[in-house]
mmCIF file of C-alpha atoms and ligand atoms in Angstrom:
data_model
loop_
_atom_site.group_PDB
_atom_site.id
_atom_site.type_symbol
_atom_site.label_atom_id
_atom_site.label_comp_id
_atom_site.label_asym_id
_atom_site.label_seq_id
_atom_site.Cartn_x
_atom_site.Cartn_y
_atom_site.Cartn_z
ATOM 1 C CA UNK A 6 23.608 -18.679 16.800
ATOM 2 C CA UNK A 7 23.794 -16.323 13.671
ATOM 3 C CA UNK A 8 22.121 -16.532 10.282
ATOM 4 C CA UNK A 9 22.771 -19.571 7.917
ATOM 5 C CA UNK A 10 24.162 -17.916 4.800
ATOM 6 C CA UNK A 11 24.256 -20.585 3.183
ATOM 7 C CA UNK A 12 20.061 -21.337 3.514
ATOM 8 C CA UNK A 13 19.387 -17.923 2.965
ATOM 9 C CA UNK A 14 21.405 -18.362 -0.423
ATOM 10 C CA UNK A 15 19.458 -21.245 -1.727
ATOM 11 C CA UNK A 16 16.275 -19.715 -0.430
ATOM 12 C CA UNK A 17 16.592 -16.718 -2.579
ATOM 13 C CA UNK A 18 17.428 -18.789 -5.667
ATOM 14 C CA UNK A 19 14.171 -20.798 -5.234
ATOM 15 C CA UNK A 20 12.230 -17.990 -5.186
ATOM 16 C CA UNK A 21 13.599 -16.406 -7.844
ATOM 17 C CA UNK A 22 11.828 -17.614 -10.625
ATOM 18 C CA UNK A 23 8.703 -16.941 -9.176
ATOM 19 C CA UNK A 24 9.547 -13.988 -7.661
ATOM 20 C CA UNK A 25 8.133 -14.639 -4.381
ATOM 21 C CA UNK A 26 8.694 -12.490 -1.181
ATOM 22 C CA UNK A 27 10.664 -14.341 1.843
ATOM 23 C CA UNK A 28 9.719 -13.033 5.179
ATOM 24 C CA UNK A 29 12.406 -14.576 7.366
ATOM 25 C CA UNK A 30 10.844 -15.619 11.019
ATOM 26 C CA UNK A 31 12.959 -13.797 13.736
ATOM 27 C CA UNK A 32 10.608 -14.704 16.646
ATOM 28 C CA UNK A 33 12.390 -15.477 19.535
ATOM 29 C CA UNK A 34 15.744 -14.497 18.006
ATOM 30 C CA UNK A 35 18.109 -11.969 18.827
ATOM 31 C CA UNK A 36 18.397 -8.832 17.187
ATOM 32 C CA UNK A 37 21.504 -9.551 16.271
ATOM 33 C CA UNK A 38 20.379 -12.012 13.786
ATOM 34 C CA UNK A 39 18.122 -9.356 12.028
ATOM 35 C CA UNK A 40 21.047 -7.106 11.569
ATOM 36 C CA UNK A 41 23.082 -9.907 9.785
ATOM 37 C CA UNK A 42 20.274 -10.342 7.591
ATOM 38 C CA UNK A 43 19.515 -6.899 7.593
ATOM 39 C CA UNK A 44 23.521 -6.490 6.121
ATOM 40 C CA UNK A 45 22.957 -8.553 3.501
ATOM 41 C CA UNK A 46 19.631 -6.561 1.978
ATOM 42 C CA UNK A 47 17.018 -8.861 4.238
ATOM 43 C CA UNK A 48 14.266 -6.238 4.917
ATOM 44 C CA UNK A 49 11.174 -8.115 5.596
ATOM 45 C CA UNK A 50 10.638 -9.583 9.119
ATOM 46 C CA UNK A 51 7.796 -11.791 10.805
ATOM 47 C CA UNK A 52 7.493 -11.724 14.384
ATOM 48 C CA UNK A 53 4.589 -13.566 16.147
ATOM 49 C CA UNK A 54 4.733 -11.857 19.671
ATOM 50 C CA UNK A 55 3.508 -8.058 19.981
ATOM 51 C CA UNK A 56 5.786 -7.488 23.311
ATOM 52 C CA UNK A 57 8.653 -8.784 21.203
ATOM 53 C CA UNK A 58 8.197 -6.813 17.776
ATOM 54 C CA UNK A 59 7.625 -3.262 20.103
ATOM 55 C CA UNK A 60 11.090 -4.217 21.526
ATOM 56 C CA UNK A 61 12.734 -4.841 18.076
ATOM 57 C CA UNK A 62 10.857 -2.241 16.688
ATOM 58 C CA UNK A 63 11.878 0.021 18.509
ATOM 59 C CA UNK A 64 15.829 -0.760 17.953
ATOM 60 C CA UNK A 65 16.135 -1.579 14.762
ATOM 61 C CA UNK A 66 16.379 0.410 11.261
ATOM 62 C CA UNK A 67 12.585 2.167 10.578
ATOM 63 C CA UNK A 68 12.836 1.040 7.166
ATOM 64 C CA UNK A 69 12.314 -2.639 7.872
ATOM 65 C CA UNK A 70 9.024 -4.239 6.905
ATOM 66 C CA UNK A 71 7.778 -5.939 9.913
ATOM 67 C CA UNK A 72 5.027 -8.691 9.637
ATOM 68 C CA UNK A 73 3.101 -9.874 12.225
ATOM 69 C CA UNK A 74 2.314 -13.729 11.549
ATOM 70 C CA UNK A 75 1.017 -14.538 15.164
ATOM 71 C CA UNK A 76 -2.463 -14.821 17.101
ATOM 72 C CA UNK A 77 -3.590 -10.893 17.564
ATOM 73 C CA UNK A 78 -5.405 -10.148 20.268
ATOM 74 C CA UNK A 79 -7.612 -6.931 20.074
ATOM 75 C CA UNK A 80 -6.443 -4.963 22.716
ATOM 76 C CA UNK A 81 -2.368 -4.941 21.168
ATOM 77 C CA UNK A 82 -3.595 -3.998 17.433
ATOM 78 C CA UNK A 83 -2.648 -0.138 18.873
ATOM 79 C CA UNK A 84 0.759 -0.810 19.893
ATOM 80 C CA UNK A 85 1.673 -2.284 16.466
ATOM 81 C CA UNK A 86 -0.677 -0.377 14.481
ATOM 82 C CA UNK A 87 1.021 2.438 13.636
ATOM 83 C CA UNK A 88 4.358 0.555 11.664
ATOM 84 C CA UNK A 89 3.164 -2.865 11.146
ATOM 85 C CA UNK A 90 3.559 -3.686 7.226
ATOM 86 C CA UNK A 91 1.328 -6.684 7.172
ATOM 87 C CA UNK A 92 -0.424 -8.481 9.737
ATOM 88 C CA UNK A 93 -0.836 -11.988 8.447
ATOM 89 C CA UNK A 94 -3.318 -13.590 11.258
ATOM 90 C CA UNK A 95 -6.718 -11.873 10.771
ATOM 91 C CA UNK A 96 -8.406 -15.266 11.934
ATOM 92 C CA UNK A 97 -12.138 -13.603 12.608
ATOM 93 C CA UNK A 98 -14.517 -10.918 11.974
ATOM 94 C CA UNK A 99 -14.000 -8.991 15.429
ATOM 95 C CA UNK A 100 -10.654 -8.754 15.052
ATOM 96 C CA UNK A 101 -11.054 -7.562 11.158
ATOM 97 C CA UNK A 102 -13.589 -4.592 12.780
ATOM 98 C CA UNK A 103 -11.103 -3.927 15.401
ATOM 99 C CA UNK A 104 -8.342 -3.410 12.911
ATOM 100 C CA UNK A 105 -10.330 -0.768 11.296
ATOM 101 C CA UNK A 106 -11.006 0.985 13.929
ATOM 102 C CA UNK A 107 -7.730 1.390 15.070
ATOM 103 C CA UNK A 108 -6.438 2.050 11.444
ATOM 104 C CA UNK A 109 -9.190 5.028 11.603
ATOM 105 C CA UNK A 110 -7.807 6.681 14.424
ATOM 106 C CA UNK A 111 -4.397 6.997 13.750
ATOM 107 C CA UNK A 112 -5.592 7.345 10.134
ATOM 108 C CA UNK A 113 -3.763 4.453 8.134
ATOM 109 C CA UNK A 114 -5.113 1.769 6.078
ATOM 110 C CA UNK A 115 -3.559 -1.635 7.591
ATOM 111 C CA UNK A 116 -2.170 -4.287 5.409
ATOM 112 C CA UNK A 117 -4.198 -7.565 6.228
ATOM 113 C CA UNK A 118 -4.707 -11.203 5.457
ATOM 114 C CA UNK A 119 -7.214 -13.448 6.258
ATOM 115 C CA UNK A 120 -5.901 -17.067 7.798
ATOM 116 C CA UNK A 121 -7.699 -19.532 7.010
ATOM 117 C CA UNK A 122 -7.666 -23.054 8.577
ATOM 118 C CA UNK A 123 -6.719 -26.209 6.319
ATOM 119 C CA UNK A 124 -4.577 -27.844 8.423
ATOM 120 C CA UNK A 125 -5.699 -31.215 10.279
ATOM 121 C CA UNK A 126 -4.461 -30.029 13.493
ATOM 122 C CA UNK A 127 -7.336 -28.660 15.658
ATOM 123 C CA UNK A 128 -5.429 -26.022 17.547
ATOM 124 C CA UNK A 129 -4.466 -23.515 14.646
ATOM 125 C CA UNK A 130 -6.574 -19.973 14.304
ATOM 126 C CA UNK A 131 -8.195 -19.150 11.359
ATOM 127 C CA UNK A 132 -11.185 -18.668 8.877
ATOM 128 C CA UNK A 133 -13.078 -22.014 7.640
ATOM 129 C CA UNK A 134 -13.413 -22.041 3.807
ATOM 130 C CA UNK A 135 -16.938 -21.072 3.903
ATOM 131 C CA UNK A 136 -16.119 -18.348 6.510
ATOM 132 C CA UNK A 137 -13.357 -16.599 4.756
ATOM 133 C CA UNK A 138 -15.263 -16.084 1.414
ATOM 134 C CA UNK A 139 -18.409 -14.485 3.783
ATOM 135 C CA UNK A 140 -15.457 -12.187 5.197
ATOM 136 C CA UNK A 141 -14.089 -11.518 1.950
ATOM 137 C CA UNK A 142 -17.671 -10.664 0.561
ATOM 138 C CA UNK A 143 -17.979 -8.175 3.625
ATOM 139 C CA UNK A 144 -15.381 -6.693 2.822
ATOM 140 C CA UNK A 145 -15.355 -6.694 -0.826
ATOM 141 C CA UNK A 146 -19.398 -5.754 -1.396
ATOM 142 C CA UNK A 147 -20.280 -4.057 1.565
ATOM 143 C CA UNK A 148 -17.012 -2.205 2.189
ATOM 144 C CA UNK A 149 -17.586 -2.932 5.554
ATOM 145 C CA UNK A 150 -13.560 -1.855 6.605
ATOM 146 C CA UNK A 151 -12.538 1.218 4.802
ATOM 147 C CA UNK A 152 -9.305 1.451 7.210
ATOM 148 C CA UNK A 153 -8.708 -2.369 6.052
ATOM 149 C CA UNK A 154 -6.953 -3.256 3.050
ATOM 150 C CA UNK A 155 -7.172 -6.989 2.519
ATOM 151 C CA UNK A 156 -4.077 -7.989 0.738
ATOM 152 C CA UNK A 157 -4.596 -11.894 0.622
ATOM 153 C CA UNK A 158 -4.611 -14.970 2.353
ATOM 154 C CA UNK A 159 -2.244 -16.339 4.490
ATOM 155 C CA UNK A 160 -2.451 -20.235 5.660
ATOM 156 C CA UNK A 161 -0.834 -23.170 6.947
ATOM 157 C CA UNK A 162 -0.368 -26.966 6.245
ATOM 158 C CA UNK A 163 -0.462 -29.519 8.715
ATOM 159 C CA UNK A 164 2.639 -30.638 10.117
ATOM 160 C CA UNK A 165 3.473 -33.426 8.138
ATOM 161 C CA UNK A 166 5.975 -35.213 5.624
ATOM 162 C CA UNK A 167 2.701 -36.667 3.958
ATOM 163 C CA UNK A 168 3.317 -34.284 0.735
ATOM 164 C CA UNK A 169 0.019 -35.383 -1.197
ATOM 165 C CA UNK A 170 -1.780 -34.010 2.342
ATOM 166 C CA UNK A 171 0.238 -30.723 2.215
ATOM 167 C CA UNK A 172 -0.705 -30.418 -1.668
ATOM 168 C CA UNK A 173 -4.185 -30.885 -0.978
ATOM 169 C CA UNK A 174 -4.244 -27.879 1.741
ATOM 170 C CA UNK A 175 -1.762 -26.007 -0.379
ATOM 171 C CA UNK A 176 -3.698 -26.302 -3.295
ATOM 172 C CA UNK A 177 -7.268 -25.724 -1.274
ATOM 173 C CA UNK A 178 -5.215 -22.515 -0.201
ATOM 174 C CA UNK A 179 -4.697 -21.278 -3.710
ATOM 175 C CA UNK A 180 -8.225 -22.103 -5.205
ATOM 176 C CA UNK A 181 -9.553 -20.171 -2.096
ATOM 177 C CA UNK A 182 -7.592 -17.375 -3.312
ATOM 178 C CA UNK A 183 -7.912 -17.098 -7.175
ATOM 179 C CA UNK A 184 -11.844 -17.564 -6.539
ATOM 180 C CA UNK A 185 -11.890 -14.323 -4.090
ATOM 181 C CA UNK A 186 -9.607 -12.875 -6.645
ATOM 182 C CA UNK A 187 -11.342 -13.411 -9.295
ATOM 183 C CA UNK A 188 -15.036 -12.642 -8.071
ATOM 184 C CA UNK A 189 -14.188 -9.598 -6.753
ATOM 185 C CA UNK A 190 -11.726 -9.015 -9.732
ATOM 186 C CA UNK A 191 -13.117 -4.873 -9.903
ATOM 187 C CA UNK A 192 -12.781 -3.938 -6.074
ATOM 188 C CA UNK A 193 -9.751 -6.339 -5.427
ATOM 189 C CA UNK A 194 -7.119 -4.672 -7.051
ATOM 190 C CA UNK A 195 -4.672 -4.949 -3.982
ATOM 191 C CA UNK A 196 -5.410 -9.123 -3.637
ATOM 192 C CA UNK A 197 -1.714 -10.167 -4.354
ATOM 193 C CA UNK A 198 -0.717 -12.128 -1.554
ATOM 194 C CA UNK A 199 -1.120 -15.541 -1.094
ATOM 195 C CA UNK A 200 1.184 -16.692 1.687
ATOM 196 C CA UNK A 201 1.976 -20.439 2.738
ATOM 197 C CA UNK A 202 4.609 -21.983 3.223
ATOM 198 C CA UNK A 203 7.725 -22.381 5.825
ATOM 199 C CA UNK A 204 11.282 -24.186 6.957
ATOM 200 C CA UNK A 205 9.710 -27.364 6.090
ATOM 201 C CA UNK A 206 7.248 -27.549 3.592
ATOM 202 C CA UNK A 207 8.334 -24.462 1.486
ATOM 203 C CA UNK A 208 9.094 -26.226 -1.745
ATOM 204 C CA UNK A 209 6.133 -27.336 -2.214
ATOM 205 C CA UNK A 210 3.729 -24.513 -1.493
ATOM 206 C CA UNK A 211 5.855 -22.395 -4.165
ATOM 207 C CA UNK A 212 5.268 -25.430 -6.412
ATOM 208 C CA UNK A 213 1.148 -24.461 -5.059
ATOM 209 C CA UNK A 214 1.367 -20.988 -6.197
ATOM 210 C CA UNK A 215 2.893 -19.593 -3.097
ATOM 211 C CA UNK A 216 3.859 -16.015 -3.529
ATOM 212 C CA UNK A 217 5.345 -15.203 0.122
ATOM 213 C CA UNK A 218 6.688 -17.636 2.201
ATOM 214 C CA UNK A 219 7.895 -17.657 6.240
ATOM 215 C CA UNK A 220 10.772 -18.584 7.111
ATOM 216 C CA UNK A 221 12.538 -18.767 10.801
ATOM 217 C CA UNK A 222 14.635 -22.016 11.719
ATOM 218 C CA UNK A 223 16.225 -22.784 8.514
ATOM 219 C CA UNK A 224 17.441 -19.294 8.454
ATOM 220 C CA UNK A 225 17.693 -18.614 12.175
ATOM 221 C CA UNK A 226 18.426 -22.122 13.779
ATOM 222 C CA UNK A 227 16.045 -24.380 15.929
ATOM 223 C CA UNK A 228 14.018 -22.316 18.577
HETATM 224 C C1 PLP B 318 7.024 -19.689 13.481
HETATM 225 C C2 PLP B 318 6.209 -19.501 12.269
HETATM 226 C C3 PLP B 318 6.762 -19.648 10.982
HETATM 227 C C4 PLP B 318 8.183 -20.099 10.735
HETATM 228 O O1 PLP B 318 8.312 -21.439 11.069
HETATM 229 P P1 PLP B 318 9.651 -22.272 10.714
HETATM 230 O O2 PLP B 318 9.191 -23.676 10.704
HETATM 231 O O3 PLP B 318 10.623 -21.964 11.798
HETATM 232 O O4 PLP B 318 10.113 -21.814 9.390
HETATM 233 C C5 PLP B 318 5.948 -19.377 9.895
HETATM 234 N N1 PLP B 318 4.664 -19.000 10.041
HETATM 235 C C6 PLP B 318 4.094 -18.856 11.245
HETATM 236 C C7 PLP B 318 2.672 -18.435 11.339
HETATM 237 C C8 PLP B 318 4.843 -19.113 12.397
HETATM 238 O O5 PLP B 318 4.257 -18.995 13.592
#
């Protein structure tokens, strides 16, 4: 139980020279472990279940930035909607339109990235390749989502120790994103965010370009 100090430390000096943003992974956590995070400075958060972040939410400091990394389901966008910083998993089209809606009616432009899908594993959400540069261009030509604003790409490897693998989908990860950036250079002025990257694999997406990474169990202990 309780933060590792210690991690935290050494994550904070690799980051440094890069300047990257850690989100530290409290899903499932106490908390309790926010706050001692929260002590040191810590304010951004990921949490990947909406029940859970409305609880925290709720009880924690209002000037935390919480990010929410997990699957979104339509119907909850409202009940995180109106503090959410970032929501990390916009893995389709419907859910990108129902984002906007909800951002128009309590009147707020929502934070967003698109996940894309590079990992071998079958299971994990996300935008193909070919996919996410037809959303971007939606979004980017035919300002489709004017209660959107797309702030990146967020993505994950597969779960592996095979590290030219994870540099492949790292690196497939960062093309994806200077190409959006870059073709839409005019209209995407707020494309900063390229996030990949987490406990285990970390090092290397910085090394990638990775410019936000997530963080839980090396910070928070196994789950
Ligand atoms: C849980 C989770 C993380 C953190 O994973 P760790 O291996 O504990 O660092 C990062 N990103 C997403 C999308 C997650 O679901």
């Amino acid at each position: 139980m309780g933060v590792n100090k210690e991690a935290y430390g050494s994550l904070l000096a690799a980051m440094q020279p890069s300047g990257a943003t850690l989100i530290a992974v409290s899903k499932t956590k106490p908390s309790e472990d926010i706050m001692e995070l929260y002590a040191l400075g810590h304010r951004d958060f990921g949490e990947n279940y909406v029940q859970e972040l409305v609880k925290k939410q709720a009880e924690l400091h209002k000037d935390i930035r919480w990010h929410f990394i997990g699957h979104l389901q339509s119907n909850k966008i409202k009940m995180i909607a109106p503090y959410v910083h970032l929501i990390h998993g916009v893995d389709s089209i419907k859910l990108l339109e129902a984002i906007d809606k909800e951002g128009k009616k309590i009147n707020k432009k929502i934070n967003c990235l698109l996940q894309v899908h590079v990992a071998k594993e079958e299971t994990k959400f996300g935008f193909d390749l070919t996919e996410a540069r037809q959303a971007a261009a939606i979004y980017f030509l035919e300002k489709k989502y004017p209660f959107v604003q797309l702030c990146g790409i967020m993505g994950m490897a597969s779960f592996s120790e095979d590290e030219a693998l994870l540099n492949q989908e790292f690196g497939a990860l960062k093309t994806l994103y200077d190409e959006i950036k870059t073709l839409y250079a005019a209209e995407a002025t707020g494309f900063n965010t390229l996030s990949m990257g987490m406990s285990g694999d970390y090092p290397l997406a910085l090394a990638c370009g990775s410019n936000m990474i997530r963080v839980g169990s090396l910070l928070f202990g196994a789950r």
